[in-house]
Coordinates of N, CA and C in Angstrom, one line a residue:
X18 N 28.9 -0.9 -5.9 CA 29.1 -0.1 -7.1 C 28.2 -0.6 -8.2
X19 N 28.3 -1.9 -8.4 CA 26.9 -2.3 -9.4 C 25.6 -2.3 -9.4
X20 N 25.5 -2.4 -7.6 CA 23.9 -1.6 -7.5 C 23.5 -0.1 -7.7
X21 N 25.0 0.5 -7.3 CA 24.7 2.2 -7.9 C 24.5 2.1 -9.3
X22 N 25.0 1.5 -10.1 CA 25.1 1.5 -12.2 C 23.7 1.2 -12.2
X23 N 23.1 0.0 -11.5 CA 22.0 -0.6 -11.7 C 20.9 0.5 -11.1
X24 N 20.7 1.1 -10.6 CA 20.1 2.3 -9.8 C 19.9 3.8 -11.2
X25 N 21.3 3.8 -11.2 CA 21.5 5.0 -12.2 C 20.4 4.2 -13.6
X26 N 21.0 3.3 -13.8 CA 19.8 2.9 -15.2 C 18.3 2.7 -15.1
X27 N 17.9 2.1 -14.1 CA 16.7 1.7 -13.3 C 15.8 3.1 -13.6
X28 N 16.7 4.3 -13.2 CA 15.9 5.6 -13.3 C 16.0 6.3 -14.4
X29 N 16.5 5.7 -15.2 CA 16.3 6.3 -16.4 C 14.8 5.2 -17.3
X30 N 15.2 3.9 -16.6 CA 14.1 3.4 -17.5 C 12.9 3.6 -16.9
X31 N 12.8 3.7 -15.3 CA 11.4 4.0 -15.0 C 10.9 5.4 -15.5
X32 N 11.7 6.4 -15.6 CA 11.1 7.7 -16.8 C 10.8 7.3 -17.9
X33 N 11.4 6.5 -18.3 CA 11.1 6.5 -20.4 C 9.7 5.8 -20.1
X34 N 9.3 4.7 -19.3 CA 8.3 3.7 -19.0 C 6.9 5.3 -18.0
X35 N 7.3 6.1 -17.9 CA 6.4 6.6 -16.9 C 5.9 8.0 -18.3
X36 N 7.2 8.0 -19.3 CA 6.8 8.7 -20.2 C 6.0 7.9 -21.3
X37 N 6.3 7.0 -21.8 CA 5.4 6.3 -22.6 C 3.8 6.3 -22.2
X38 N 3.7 6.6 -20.7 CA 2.2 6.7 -20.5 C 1.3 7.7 -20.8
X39 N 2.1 8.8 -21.4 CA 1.2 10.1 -22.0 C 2.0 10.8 -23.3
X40 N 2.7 9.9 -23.4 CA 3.3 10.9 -24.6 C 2.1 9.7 -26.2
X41 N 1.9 9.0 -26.3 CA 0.9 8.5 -27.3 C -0.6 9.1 -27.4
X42 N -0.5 9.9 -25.7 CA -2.1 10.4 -26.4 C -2.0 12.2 -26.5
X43 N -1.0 12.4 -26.7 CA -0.1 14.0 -26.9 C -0.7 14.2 -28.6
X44 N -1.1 15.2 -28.7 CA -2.0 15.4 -30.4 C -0.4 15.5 -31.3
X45 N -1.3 14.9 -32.4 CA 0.6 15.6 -33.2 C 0.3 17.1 -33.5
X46 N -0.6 17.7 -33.4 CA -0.8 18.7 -33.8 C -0.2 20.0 -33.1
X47 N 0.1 19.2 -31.9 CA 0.5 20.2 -30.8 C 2.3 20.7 -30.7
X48 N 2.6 19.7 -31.6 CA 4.5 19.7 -31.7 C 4.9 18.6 -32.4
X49 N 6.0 18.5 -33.1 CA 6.9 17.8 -33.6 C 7.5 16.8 -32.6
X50 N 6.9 16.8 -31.5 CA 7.6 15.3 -30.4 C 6.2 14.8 -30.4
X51 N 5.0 15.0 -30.7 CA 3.7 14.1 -30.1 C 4.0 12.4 -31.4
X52 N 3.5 11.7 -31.0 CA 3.3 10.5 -31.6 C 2.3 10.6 -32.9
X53 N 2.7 10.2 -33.8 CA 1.7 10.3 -34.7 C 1.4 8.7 -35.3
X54 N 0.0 8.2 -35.8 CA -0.2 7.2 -36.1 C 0.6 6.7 -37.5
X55 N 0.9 7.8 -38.2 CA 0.8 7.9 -39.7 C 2.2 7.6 -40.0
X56 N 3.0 8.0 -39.1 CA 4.9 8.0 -39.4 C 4.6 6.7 -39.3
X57 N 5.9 6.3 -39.6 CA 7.0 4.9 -39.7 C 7.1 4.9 -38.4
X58 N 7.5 3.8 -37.9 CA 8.4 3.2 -36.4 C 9.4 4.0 -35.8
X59 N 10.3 4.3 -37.1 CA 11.9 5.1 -37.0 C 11.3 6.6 -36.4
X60 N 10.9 7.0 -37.1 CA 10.0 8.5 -37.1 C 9.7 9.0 -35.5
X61 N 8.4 7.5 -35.3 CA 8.1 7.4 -34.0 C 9.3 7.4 -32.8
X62 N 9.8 6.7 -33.2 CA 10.9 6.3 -32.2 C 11.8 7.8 -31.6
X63 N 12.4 8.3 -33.3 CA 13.3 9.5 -33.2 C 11.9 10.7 -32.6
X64 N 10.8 10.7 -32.7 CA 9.8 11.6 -31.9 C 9.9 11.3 -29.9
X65 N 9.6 9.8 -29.8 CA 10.0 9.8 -28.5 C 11.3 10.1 -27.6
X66 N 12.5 9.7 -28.5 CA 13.9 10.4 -27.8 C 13.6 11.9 -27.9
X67 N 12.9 12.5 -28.5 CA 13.3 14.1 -29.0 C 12.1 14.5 -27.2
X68 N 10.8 13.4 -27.0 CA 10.1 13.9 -26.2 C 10.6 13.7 -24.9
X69 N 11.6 12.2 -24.7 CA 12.0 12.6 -23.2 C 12.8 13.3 -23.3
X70 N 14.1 13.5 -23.8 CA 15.0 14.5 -23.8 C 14.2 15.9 -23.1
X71 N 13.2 16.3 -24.0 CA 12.9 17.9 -23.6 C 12.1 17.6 -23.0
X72 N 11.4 16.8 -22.1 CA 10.4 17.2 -21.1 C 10.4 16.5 -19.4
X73 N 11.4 15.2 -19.9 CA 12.1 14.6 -18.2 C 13.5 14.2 -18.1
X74 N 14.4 15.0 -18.9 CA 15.8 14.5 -18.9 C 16.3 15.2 -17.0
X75 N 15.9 16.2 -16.9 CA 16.4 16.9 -15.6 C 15.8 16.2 -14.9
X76 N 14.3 15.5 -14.5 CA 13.9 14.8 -13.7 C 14.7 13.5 -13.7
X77 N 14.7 12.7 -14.8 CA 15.0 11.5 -15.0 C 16.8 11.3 -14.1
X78 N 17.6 12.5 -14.7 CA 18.6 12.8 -14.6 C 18.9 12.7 -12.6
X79 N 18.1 13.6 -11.9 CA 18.1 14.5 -10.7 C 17.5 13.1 -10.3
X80 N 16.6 11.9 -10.8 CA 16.5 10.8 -9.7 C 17.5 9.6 -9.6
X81 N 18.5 9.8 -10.8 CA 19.3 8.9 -10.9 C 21.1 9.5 -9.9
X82 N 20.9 10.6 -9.7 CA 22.1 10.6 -8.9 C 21.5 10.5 -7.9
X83 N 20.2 11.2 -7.6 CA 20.0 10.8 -5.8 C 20.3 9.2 -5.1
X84 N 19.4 8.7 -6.5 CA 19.5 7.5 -6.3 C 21.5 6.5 -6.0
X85 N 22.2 7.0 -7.0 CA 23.2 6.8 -6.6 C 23.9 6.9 -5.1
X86 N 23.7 8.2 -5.6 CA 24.2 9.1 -3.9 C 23.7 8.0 -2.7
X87 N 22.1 7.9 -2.9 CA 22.2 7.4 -1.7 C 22.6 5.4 -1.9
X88 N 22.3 5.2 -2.9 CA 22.9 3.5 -2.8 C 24.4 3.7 -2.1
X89 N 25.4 4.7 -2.8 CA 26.6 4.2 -1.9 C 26.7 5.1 -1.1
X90 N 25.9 5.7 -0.2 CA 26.3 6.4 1.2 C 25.1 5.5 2.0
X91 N 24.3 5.3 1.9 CA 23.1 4.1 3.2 C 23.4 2.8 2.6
X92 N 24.0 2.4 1.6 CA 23.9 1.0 1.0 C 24.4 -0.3 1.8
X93 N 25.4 0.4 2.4 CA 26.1 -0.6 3.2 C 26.1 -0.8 4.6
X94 N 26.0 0.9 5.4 CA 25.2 0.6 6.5 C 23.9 0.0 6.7
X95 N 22.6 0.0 6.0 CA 21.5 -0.7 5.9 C 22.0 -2.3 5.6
X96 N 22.9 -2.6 4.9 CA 22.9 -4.0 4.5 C 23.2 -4.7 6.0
X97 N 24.5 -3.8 6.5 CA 25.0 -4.5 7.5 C 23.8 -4.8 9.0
X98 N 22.9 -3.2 8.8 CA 22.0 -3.5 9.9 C 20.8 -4.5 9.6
X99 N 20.5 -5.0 8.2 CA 19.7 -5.9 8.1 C 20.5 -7.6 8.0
X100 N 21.6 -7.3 7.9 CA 22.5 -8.7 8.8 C 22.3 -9.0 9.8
X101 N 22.5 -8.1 10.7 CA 22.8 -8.2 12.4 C 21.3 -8.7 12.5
X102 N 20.1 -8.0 11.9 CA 18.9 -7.9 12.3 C 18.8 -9.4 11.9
X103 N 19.0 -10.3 10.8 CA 18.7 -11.2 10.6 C 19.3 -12.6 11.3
X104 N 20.7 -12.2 12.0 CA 21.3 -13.1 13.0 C 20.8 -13.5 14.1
X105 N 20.1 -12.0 14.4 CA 19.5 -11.7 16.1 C 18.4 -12.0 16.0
X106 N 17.8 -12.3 15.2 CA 16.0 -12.8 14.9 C 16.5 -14.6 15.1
X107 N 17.2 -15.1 14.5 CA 17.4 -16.4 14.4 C 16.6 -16.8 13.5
X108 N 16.3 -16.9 12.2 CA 15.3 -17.0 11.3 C 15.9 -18.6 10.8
X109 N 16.9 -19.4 11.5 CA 17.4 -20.2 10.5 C 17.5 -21.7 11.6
X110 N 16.4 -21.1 13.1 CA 16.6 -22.1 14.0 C 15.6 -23.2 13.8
X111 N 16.0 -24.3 14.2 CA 15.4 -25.3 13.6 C 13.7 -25.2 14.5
X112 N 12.5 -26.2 13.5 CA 11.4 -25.8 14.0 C 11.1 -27.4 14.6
X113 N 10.5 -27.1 15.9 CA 9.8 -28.3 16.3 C 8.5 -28.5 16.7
X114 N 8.1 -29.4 16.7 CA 6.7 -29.9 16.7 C 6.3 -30.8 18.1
X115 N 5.3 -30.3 18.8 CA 5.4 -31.5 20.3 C 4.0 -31.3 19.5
X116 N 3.4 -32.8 20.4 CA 2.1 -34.0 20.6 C 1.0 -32.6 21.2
X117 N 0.4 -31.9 20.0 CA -0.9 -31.3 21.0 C -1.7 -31.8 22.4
X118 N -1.6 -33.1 22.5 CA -1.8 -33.8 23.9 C -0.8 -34.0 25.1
X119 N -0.1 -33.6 24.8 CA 0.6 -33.2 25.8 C 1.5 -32.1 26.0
X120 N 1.3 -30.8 25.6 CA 1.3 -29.6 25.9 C 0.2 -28.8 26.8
X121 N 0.8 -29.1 28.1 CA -0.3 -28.2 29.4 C -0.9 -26.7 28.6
X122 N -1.9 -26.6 28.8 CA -2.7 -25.2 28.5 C -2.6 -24.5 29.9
X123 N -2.8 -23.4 30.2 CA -3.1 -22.6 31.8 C -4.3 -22.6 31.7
X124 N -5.0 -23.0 32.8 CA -6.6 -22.9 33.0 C -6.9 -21.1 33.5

């Protein structure tokens, strides 16, 4: 359940982070959400909520339940099969080392 919360937020911040990459070179001339050099911080700031809101809230929104959806419907089957897988590998058997001279080669 806290990887689903963590999932659900995750995808809201990779939008805000995937919108910051084009909403600064958006003209202000083009709308009242572009970035302007000339406002205050506040200005700015209340410009970028107003721009993801209207242009990736449905995206942002639509990858944060899938994302849910699927953390708790595969979350636990996957965990369990990357257990088993990590049992049956034996990743934790001890390592040894023999005398290169005396390990037969096949001619």
């Amino acid at each position: 359940m806290v990887l689903a919360a963590y999932g659900f937020l995750a995808a809201f911040a990779y939008g805000t982070a995937m919108n910051m990459a084009g909403w600064p070179f958006m003209g202000t001339l083009a709308s009242d959400i572009g970035f302007d050099p000339q406002a205050p911080v506040a200005a700015n700031l209340a410009r970028f909520v107003a721009y993801c809101l209207a242009t990736s809230l449905g995206w942002d929104l639509g990858r944060a339940v899938v994302t849910v959806v699927l953390t708790l419907t595969l979350g636990a089957p996957l965990l369990r099969a990357l257990r088993r897988a990590t049992r049956r590998a034996a990743f934790e058997a001890p390592v040894t080392f023999e005398d290169p001279a005396k390990v037969k080669h096949p001619t």
